Structure formats: C-alpha cells, structure tokens
C-alpha cells in the first residue's frame, strides 16, 4: 500500500496562484495516472489560509464528483490549518467574511447531508469553521496593512493580481 498525501491548497488558477509554478493541467494528469494503481491511497491535504478558505468545499465537491477524491476511511480530505504568517490565518478575517464562509460551509453541508461520499469531509470542514471562531491574533488595521502589503508585493513579483483571482475579496481592502 502507498499513501499519497497531496499538498494541494486549491484548484485551477487559484491553486496556481497559491503554489507558484504548479500547472493545473499537470496536476490533473498526475492525479489521473494514480487511478491505474489500486494500491495508492490518495488524500487531499490543503493548508487552509485566507486564500483558500472560501473554496475548500468547491474543490472537494469537484474532486468527489470527478472521482479523484474518494472519501472512505483512508482516503479523502485532511485540512491543515495555517497559523503563520498571522496575516494569512483565517481567524484574522473581518467578521463579515467569516459570516460568509460559515454560510457557504453550512449550505454545502446541508446540501450534501446524507450522501455517503461526503461523510468523511464534514469533520474537516467543521474543523475549519472552529478555526474561524478562534480569537484574532492581530489587530484589524495592522492585519489589513500587512495582508495588503504582502499581496501587492507578490503581485508585483509574479505579475499577477490577487483581486482578479480571489473575487470573493473584492471589497476586502475597503473594510
């Protein structure tokens, strides 16, 4: 038996932004190759941060539907929570965003309640929701300044635009 725990934080262009130099088409091709080996147990292990907290349910759902993510006892989703740098920790998001995330996760879990293939991922999603409820580790204005500065620097170096990829945060810097 071979256990394959993949550190894929997100999917498509969102994944490419978070893991510089990864090509999504290559990820899919590699995942499909593993299907030829029944002795490989595949786990999707994203590190949950401000970047991907909104899309974890979408990512898991797409991969379950495509058959890339099997949610039996040894396969499935295992979320790791990011703590540092603090300005990427989900506990520091403004409450408005935390409420949107809670709503999205709860809607997803209600929609898929009773579907056997989703049973294993619900505890992982609940773990993310509990992390949202942790006390802030940075004062809001300091967090906002650091988060904005960091993303502008990344965008400048990578020639990308955070706001173009993470549209759920379109008004984040106005709060």
mmCIF file of C-alpha atoms in Angstrom:
data_model
loop_
_atom_site.group_PDB
_atom_site.id
_atom_site.type_symbol
_atom_site.label_atom_id
_atom_site.label_comp_id
_atom_site.label_asym_id
_atom_site.label_seq_id
_atom_site.Cartn_x
_atom_site.Cartn_y
_atom_site.Cartn_z
ATOM 1 C CA UNK A 1 0.000 0.000 0.000
ATOM 2 C CA UNK A 2 1.132 3.524 -0.804
ATOM 3 C CA UNK A 3 -0.285 6.594 0.931
ATOM 4 C CA UNK A 4 -0.218 9.733 -1.186
ATOM 5 C CA UNK A 5 -0.977 12.883 0.792
ATOM 6 C CA UNK A 6 -1.000 15.765 -1.646
ATOM 7 C CA UNK A 7 -0.430 19.306 -0.540
ATOM 8 C CA UNK A 8 -2.814 20.926 -2.999
ATOM 9 C CA UNK A 9 -4.273 24.043 -1.436
ATOM 10 C CA UNK A 10 -6.772 24.941 -4.122
ATOM 11 C CA UNK A 11 -7.762 24.215 -7.652
ATOM 12 C CA UNK A 12 -7.367 25.734 -11.103
ATOM 13 C CA UNK A 13 -5.973 29.297 -11.250
ATOM 14 C CA UNK A 14 -6.444 29.663 -7.505
ATOM 15 C CA UNK A 15 -4.130 26.704 -6.922
ATOM 16 C CA UNK A 16 -1.624 28.051 -9.413
ATOM 17 C CA UNK A 17 -1.561 31.391 -7.571
ATOM 18 C CA UNK A 18 -1.018 29.769 -4.180
ATOM 19 C CA UNK A 19 1.616 27.306 -5.351
ATOM 20 C CA UNK A 20 3.762 29.230 -7.796
ATOM 21 C CA UNK A 21 4.904 27.256 -10.852
ATOM 22 C CA UNK A 22 2.306 24.496 -10.492
ATOM 23 C CA UNK A 23 0.335 23.890 -13.682
ATOM 24 C CA UNK A 24 -3.216 22.734 -13.094
ATOM 25 C CA UNK A 25 -3.297 20.565 -16.206
ATOM 26 C CA UNK A 26 -0.248 18.698 -14.886
ATOM 27 C CA UNK A 27 -1.933 18.186 -11.516
ATOM 28 C CA UNK A 28 -4.969 16.642 -13.194
ATOM 29 C CA UNK A 29 -2.815 14.427 -15.445
ATOM 30 C CA UNK A 30 -0.821 13.197 -12.430
ATOM 31 C CA UNK A 31 -3.983 12.510 -10.437
ATOM 32 C CA UNK A 32 -5.447 10.520 -13.306
ATOM 33 C CA UNK A 33 -2.231 8.468 -13.526
ATOM 34 C CA UNK A 34 -2.713 7.344 -9.928
ATOM 35 C CA UNK A 35 -6.022 5.715 -10.891
ATOM 36 C CA UNK A 36 -4.003 2.951 -12.561
ATOM 37 C CA UNK A 37 -2.635 1.904 -9.157
ATOM 38 C CA UNK A 38 -5.307 0.493 -6.816
ATOM 39 C CA UNK A 39 -2.739 0.222 -4.020
ATOM 40 C CA UNK A 40 -2.398 4.038 -3.835
ATOM 41 C CA UNK A 41 -4.487 5.725 -1.176
ATOM 42 C CA UNK A 42 -4.928 9.374 -2.094
ATOM 43 C CA UNK A 43 -5.564 12.189 0.380
ATOM 44 C CA UNK A 44 -6.095 15.819 -0.480
ATOM 45 C CA UNK A 45 -4.327 17.849 2.228
ATOM 46 C CA UNK A 46 -4.773 21.585 1.744
ATOM 47 C CA UNK A 47 -3.272 24.088 4.140
ATOM 48 C CA UNK A 48 -6.235 26.328 4.905
ATOM 49 C CA UNK A 49 -5.497 30.038 4.754
ATOM 50 C CA UNK A 50 -7.250 33.224 3.778
ATOM 51 C CA UNK A 51 -6.535 32.322 0.155
ATOM 52 C CA UNK A 52 -8.470 29.078 0.010
ATOM 53 C CA UNK A 53 -10.917 29.060 2.911
ATOM 54 C CA UNK A 54 -13.802 30.067 0.629
ATOM 55 C CA UNK A 55 -13.112 27.394 -1.988
ATOM 56 C CA UNK A 56 -12.334 24.254 0.042
ATOM 57 C CA UNK A 57 -15.939 22.936 -0.273
ATOM 58 C CA UNK A 58 -15.963 23.653 -4.035
ATOM 59 C CA UNK A 59 -12.601 21.965 -4.512
ATOM 60 C CA UNK A 60 -13.653 18.880 -2.541
ATOM 61 C CA UNK A 61 -17.009 18.678 -4.309
ATOM 62 C CA UNK A 62 -15.473 18.905 -7.778
ATOM 63 C CA UNK A 63 -12.923 16.203 -6.991
ATOM 64 C CA UNK A 64 -15.531 13.918 -5.415
ATOM 65 C CA UNK A 65 -17.769 14.302 -8.456
ATOM 66 C CA UNK A 66 -14.840 13.614 -10.824
ATOM 67 C CA UNK A 67 -13.842 10.553 -8.799
ATOM 68 C CA UNK A 68 -10.429 11.990 -7.883
ATOM 69 C CA UNK A 69 -11.284 12.176 -4.188
ATOM 70 C CA UNK A 70 -12.664 9.091 -2.547
ATOM 71 C CA UNK A 71 -13.853 9.574 0.956
ATOM 72 C CA UNK A 72 -13.502 6.218 2.590
ATOM 73 C CA UNK A 73 -11.569 5.702 5.828
ATOM 74 C CA UNK A 74 -8.061 6.084 4.387
ATOM 75 C CA UNK A 75 -8.748 8.481 1.551
ATOM 76 C CA UNK A 76 -10.297 11.876 1.333
ATOM 77 C CA UNK A 77 -9.737 15.300 2.710
ATOM 78 C CA UNK A 78 -7.428 16.334 5.534
ATOM 79 C CA UNK A 79 -7.304 20.087 6.228
ATOM 80 C CA UNK A 80 -4.215 21.582 7.829
ATOM 81 C CA UNK A 81 -4.702 24.992 9.405
ATOM 82 C CA UNK A 82 -2.224 27.764 8.698
ATOM 83 C CA UNK A 83 -1.171 29.790 11.736
ATOM 84 C CA UNK A 84 1.793 31.777 10.376
ATOM 85 C CA UNK A 85 2.206 34.241 8.920
ATOM 86 C CA UNK A 86 -0.571 35.619 11.090
ATOM 87 C CA UNK A 87 -1.984 37.841 8.352
ATOM 88 C CA UNK A 88 -2.884 34.707 6.347
ATOM 89 C CA UNK A 89 -4.573 32.994 9.314
ATOM 90 C CA UNK A 90 -8.350 32.796 8.788
ATOM 91 C CA UNK A 91 -9.069 33.874 12.376
ATOM 92 C CA UNK A 92 -7.958 37.388 11.413
ATOM 93 C CA UNK A 93 -10.506 37.867 8.649
ATOM 94 C CA UNK A 94 -13.128 40.570 9.214
ATOM 95 C CA UNK A 95 -16.353 39.226 10.729
ATOM 96 C CA UNK A 96 -18.290 39.953 7.529
ATOM 97 C CA UNK A 97 -16.091 37.462 5.674
ATOM 98 C CA UNK A 98 -16.212 34.915 8.462
ATOM 99 C CA UNK A 99 -20.007 35.022 8.296
ATOM 100 C CA UNK A 100 -19.947 34.490 4.516
ATOM 101 C CA UNK A 101 -17.656 31.493 4.960
ATOM 102 C CA UNK A 102 -19.859 29.995 7.684
ATOM 103 C CA UNK A 103 -22.886 30.408 5.425
ATOM 104 C CA UNK A 104 -21.141 28.759 2.496
ATOM 105 C CA UNK A 105 -19.898 25.786 4.545
ATOM 106 C CA UNK A 106 -23.264 25.255 6.233
ATOM 107 C CA UNK A 107 -25.107 25.417 2.901
ATOM 108 C CA UNK A 108 -22.654 22.907 1.434
ATOM 109 C CA UNK A 109 -23.029 20.502 4.371
ATOM 110 C CA UNK A 110 -26.830 20.785 4.349
ATOM 111 C CA UNK A 111 -26.931 20.162 0.581
ATOM 112 C CA UNK A 112 -24.770 17.050 0.896
ATOM 113 C CA UNK A 113 -26.091 15.724 4.210
ATOM 114 C CA UNK A 114 -26.809 12.008 3.956
ATOM 115 C CA UNK A 115 -24.624 11.490 0.888
ATOM 116 C CA UNK A 116 -22.185 8.780 1.890
ATOM 117 C CA UNK A 117 -19.312 10.085 -0.230
ATOM 118 C CA UNK A 118 -19.339 13.347 1.760
ATOM 119 C CA UNK A 119 -19.426 11.916 5.307
ATOM 120 C CA UNK A 120 -15.641 11.931 5.810
ATOM 121 C CA UNK A 121 -15.124 15.545 4.778
ATOM 122 C CA UNK A 122 -17.718 17.113 7.110
ATOM 123 C CA UNK A 123 -15.482 16.827 10.224
ATOM 124 C CA UNK A 124 -12.694 18.532 8.263
ATOM 125 C CA UNK A 125 -14.995 21.382 7.259
ATOM 126 C CA UNK A 126 -16.174 21.729 10.855
ATOM 127 C CA UNK A 127 -12.530 21.954 11.931
ATOM 128 C CA UNK A 128 -12.133 24.929 9.580
ATOM 129 C CA UNK A 129 -15.265 26.550 10.999
ATOM 130 C CA UNK A 130 -13.919 26.164 14.548
ATOM 131 C CA UNK A 131 -10.685 27.852 13.444
ATOM 132 C CA UNK A 132 -12.720 30.843 12.236
ATOM 133 C CA UNK A 133 -14.019 31.228 15.784
ATOM 134 C CA UNK A 134 -10.573 31.459 17.348
ATOM 135 C CA UNK A 135 -9.587 34.860 18.775
ATOM 136 C CA UNK A 136 -7.836 37.215 16.408
ATOM 137 C CA UNK A 137 -4.061 37.187 16.607
ATOM 138 C CA UNK A 138 -3.673 40.665 15.076
ATOM 139 C CA UNK A 139 -5.485 43.958 15.468
ATOM 140 C CA UNK A 140 -7.625 44.591 12.378
ATOM 141 C CA UNK A 141 -5.806 47.618 10.952
ATOM 142 C CA UNK A 142 -2.376 46.008 11.412
ATOM 143 C CA UNK A 143 -3.674 42.823 9.783
ATOM 144 C CA UNK A 144 -5.156 44.741 6.879
ATOM 145 C CA UNK A 145 -1.944 46.713 6.274
ATOM 146 C CA UNK A 146 0.242 43.583 6.376
ATOM 147 C CA UNK A 147 -2.086 41.498 4.217
ATOM 148 C CA UNK A 148 -2.411 44.200 1.575
ATOM 149 C CA UNK A 149 1.350 44.904 1.518
ATOM 150 C CA UNK A 150 2.154 41.198 1.182
ATOM 151 C CA UNK A 151 -0.261 40.654 -1.709
ATOM 152 C CA UNK A 152 0.876 43.747 -3.576
ATOM 153 C CA UNK A 153 4.485 42.552 -3.308
ATOM 154 C CA UNK A 154 3.567 39.072 -4.561
ATOM 155 C CA UNK A 155 1.560 40.508 -7.436
ATOM 156 C CA UNK A 156 4.421 42.773 -8.446
ATOM 157 C CA UNK A 157 6.964 39.928 -8.467
ATOM 158 C CA UNK A 158 4.674 37.366 -10.084
ATOM 159 C CA UNK A 159 2.919 39.792 -12.440
ATOM 160 C CA UNK A 160 -0.460 38.588 -11.163
ATOM 161 C CA UNK A 161 -3.430 40.243 -9.483
ATOM 162 C CA UNK A 162 -4.773 38.890 -6.212
ATOM 163 C CA UNK A 163 -8.100 40.683 -6.749
ATOM 164 C CA UNK A 164 -8.596 39.093 -10.199
ATOM 165 C CA UNK A 165 -8.310 35.556 -8.847
ATOM 166 C CA UNK A 166 -9.889 35.895 -5.394
ATOM 167 C CA UNK A 167 -13.033 37.790 -6.386
ATOM 168 C CA UNK A 168 -14.723 36.972 -3.081
ATOM 169 C CA UNK A 169 -12.387 39.570 -1.554
ATOM 170 C CA UNK A 170 -13.180 42.388 -3.983
ATOM 171 C CA UNK A 171 -14.101 44.803 -1.193
ATOM 172 C CA UNK A 172 -11.712 43.469 1.465
ATOM 173 C CA UNK A 173 -9.358 46.425 1.443
ATOM 174 C CA UNK A 174 -12.282 48.856 1.802
ATOM 175 C CA UNK A 175 -13.358 47.417 5.158
#
